[in-house]
PDB file of C-alpha atoms in Angstrom:
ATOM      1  CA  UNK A   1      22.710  37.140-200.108  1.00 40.00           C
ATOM      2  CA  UNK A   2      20.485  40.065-199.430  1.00 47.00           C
ATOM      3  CA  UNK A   3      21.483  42.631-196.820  1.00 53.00           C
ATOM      4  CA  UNK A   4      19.315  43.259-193.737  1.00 55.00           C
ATOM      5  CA  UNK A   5      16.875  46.078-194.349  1.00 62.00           C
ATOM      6  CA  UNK A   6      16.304  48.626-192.092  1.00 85.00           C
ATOM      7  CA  UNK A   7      12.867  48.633-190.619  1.00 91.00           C
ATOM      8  CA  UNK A   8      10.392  50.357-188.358  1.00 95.00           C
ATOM      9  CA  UNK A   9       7.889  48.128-186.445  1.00 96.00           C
ATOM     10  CA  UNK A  10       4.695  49.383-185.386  1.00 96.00           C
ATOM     11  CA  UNK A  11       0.534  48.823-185.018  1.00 96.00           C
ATOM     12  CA  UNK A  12      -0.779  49.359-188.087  1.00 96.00           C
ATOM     13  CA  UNK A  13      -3.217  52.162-189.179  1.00 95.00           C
ATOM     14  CA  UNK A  14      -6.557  52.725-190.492  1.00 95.00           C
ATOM     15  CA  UNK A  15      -4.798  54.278-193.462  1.00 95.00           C
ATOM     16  CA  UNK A  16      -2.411  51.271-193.993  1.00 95.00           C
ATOM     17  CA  UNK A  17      -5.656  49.106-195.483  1.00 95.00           C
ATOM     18  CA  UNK A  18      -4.651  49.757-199.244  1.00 95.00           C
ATOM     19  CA  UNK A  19      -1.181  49.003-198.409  1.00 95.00           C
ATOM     20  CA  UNK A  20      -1.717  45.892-196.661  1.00 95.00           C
ATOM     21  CA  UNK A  21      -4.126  44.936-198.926  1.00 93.00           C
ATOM     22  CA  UNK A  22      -1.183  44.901-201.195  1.00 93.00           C
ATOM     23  CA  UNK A  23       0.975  43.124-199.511  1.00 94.00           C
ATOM     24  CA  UNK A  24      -1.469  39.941-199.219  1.00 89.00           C
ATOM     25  CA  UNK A  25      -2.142  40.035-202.541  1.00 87.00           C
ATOM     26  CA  UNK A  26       1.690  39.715-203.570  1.00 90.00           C
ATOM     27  CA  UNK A  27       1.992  37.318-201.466  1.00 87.00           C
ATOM     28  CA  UNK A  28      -1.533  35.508-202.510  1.00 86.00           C
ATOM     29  CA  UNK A  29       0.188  35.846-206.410  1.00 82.00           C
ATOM     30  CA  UNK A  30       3.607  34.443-205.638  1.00 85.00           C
ATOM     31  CA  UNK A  31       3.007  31.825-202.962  1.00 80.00           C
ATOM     32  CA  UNK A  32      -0.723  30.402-203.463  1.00 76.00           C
ATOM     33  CA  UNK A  33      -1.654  31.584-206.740  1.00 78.00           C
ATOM     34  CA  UNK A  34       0.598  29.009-208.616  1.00 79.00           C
ATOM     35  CA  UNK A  35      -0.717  26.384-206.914  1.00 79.00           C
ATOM     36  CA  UNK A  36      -4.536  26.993-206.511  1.00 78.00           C
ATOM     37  CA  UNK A  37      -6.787  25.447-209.156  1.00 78.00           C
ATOM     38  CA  UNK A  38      -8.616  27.912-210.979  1.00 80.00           C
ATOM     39  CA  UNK A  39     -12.120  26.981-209.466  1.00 78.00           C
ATOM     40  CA  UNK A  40     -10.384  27.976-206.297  1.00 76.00           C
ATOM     41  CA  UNK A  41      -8.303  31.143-207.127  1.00 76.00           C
ATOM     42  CA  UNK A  42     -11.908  32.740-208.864  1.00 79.00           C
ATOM     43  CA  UNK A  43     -13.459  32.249-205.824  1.00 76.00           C
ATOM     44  CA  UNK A  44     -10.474  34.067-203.545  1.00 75.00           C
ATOM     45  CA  UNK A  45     -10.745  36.737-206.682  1.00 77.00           C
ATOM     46  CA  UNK A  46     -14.306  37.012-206.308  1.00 79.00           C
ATOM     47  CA  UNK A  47     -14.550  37.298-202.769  1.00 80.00           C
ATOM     48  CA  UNK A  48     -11.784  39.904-202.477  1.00 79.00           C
ATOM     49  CA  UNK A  49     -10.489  37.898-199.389  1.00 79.00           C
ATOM     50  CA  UNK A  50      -7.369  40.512-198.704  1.00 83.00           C
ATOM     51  CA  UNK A  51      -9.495  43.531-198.459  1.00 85.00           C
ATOM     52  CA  UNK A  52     -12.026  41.758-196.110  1.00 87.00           C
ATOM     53  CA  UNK A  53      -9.577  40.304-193.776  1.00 90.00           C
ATOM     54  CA  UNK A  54      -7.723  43.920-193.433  1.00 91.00           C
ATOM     55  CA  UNK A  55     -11.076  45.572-192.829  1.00 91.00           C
ATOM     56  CA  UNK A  56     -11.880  43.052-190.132  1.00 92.00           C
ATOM     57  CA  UNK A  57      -7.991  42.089-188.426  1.00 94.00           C
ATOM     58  CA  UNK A  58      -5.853  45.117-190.031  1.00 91.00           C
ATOM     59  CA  UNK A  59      -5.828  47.377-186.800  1.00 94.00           C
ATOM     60  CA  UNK A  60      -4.834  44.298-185.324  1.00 95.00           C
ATOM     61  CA  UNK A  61      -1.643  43.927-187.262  1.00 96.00           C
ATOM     62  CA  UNK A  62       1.959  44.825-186.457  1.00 97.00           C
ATOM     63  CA  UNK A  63       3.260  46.663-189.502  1.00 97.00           C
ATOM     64  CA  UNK A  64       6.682  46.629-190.808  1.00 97.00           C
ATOM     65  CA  UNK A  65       8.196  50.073-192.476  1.00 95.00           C
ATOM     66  CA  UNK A  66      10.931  50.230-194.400  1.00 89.00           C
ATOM     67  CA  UNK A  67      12.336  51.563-197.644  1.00 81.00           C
ATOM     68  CA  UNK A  68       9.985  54.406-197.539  1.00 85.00           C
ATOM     69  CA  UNK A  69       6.554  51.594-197.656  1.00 92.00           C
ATOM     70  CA  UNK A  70       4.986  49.115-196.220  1.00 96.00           C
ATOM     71  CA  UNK A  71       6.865  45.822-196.657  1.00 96.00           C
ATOM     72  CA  UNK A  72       4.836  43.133-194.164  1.00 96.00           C
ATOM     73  CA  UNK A  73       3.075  42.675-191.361  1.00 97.00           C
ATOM     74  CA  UNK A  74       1.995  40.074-188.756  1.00 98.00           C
ATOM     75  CA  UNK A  75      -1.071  39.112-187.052  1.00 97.00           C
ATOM     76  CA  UNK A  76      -1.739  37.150-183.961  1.00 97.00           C
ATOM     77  CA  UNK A  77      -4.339  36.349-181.098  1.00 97.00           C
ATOM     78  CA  UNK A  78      -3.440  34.826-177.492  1.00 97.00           C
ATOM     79  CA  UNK A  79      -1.023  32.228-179.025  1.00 98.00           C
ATOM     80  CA  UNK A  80      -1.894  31.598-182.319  1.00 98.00           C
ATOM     81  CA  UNK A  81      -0.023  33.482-185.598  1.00 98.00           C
ATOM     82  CA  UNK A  82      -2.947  33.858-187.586  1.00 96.00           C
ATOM     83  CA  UNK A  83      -0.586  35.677-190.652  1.00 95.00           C
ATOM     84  CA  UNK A  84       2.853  36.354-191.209  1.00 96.00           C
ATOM     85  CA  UNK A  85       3.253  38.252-194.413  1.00 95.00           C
ATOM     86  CA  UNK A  86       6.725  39.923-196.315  1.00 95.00           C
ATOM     87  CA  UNK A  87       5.814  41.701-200.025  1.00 94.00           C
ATOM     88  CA  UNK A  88       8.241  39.164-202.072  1.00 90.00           C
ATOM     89  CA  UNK A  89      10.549  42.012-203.413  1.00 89.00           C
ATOM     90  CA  UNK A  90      11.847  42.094-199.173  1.00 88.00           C
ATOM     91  CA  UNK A  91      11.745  38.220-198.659  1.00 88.00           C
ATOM     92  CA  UNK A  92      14.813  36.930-196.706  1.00 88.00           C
ATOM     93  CA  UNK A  93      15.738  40.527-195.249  1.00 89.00           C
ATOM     94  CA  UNK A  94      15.083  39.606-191.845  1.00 90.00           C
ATOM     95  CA  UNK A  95      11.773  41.395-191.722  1.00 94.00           C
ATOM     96  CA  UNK A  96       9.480  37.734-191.014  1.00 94.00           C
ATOM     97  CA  UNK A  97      12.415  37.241-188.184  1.00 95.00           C
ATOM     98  CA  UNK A  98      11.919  40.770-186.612  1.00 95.00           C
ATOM     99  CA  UNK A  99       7.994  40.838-186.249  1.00 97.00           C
ATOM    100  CA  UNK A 100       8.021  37.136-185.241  1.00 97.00           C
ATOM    101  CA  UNK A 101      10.512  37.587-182.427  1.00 97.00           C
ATOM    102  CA  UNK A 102       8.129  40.840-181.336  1.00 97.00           C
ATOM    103  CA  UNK A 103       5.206  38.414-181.405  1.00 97.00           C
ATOM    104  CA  UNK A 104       6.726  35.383-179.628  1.00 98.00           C
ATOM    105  CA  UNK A 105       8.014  37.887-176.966  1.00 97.00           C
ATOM    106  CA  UNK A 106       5.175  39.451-176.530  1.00 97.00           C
ATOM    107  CA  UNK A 107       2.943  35.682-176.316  1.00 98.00           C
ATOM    108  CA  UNK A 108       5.653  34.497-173.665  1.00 98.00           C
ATOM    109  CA  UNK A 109       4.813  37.510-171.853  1.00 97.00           C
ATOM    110  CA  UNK A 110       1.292  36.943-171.709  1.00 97.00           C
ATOM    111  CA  UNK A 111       1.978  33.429-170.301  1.00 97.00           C
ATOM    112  CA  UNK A 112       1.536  31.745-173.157  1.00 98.00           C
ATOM    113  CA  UNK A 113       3.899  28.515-173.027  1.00 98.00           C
ATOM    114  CA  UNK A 114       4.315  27.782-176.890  1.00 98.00           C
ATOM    115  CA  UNK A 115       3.554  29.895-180.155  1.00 98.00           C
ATOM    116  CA  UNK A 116       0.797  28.194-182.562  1.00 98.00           C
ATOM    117  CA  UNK A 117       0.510  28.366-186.427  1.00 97.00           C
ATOM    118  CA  UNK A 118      -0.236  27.153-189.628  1.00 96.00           C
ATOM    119  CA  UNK A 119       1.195  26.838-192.911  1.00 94.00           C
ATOM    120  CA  UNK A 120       0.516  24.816-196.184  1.00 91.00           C
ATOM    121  CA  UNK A 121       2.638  21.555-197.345  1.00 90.00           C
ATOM    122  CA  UNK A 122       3.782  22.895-200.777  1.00 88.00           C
ATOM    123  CA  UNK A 123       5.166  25.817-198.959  1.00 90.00           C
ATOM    124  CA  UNK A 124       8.645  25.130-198.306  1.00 90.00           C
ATOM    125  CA  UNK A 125      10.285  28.666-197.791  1.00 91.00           C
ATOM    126  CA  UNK A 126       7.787  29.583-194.963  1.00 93.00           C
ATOM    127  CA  UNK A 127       8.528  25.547-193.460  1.00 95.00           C
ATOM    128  CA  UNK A 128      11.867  26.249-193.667  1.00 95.00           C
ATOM    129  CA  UNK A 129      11.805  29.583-191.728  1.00 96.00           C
ATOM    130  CA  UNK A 130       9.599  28.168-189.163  1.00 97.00           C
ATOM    131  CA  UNK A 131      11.837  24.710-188.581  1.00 97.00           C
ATOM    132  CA  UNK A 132      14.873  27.465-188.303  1.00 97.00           C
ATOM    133  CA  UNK A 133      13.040  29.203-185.640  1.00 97.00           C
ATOM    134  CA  UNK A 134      12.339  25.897-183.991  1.00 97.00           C
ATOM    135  CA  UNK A 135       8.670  25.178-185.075  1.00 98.00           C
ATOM    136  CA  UNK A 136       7.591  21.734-185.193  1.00 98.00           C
ATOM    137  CA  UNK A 137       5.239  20.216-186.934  1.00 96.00           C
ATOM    138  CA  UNK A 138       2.022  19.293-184.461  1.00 97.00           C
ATOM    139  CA  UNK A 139      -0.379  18.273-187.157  1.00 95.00           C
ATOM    140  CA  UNK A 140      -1.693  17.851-190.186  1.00 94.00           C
ATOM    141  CA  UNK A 141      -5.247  18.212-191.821  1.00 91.00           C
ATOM    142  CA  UNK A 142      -7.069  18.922-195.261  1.00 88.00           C
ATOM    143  CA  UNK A 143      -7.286  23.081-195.967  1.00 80.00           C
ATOM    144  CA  UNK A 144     -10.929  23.814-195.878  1.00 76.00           C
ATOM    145  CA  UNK A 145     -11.206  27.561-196.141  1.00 71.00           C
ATOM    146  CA  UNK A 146     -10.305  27.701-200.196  1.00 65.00           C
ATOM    147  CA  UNK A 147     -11.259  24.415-201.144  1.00 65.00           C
ATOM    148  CA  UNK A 148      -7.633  24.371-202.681  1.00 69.00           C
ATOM    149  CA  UNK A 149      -6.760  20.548-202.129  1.00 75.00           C
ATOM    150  CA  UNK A 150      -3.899  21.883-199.787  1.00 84.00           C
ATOM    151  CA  UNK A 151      -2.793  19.749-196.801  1.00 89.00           C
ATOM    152  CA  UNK A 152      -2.355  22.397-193.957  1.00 90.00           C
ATOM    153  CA  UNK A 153       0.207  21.595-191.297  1.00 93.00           C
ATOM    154  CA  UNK A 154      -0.070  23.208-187.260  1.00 97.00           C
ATOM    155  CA  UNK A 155       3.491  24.109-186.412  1.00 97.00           C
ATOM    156  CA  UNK A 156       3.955  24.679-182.584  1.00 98.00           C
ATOM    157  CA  UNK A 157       7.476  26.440-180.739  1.00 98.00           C
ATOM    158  CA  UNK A 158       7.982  26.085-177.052  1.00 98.00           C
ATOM    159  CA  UNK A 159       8.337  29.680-175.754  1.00 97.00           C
ATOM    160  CA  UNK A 160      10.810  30.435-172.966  1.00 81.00           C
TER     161      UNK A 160
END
């Protein structure tokens, strides 16, 4: 097993965009890519989708430090985890935990009564770190933002 990495959690910068950038895109290449048909990844491709969602949400984002770089970050709105994102190199160093127990917090504190996200079918590491942190599944629907054929699932948590 992997050790626990040290890490620094804080908003993320102006000057983080290439970095974060880089971090969706590992992810996009390890988790979606595989699994995308290729009508469907030259569209994401085309459309540079990572740099236009950090331009619009990446001030937004809680970013995670450690080993002298960037290694993931989280993004959320009201109740509702709209990304959760580790560069695969860190995956399963406790990093996902740490930014999603700052983000739940943070939701029950705004009076928020349960924690909303979504995640794909085929993705079984990021259901199985959701189920262990007590997400249930609330849903299920046809992915319509890459045309990928995916079957999106809304997972839902209580929040104490």
């Amino acid at each position: 097993m992997t050790s626990a990495l040290a890490i620094v959690i804080r908003s993320a910068r102006v000057a983080d965009a290439v970095a974060l950038s880089a971090i969706l895109h590992d992810t996009y290449e390890t988790t979606w890519l595989p699994r995308m048909t290729p009508a469907a990844a030259e569209v994401f491709r085309d459309e540079d989708r990572q740099a236009q969602y950090v331009a619009s949400r990446g001030t937004e984002f809680l970013a995670a430090e450690g080993g002298g770089e960037l290694v993931g970050f989280v993004d959320w709105e009201a109740d509702f985890v709209n990304a959760l994102h580790v560069r695969s190199n860190y995956a399963r160093r406790g990093i996902g935990g740490q930014l999603m127990d700052l983000v739940e917090a943070a939701m029950a504190k705004a009076g928020f009564s349960v924690a909303r996200l979504e995640t794909d079918t085929f993705n079984t590491q990021s259901r199985a770190f959701y189920k262990g942190r007590g997400y249930v599944e609330a849903d299920r629907y046809p992915e319509t933002e890459w045309d990928s054929g995916f079957t999106t699932l809304l997972l839902v948590k209580a929040l104490n």
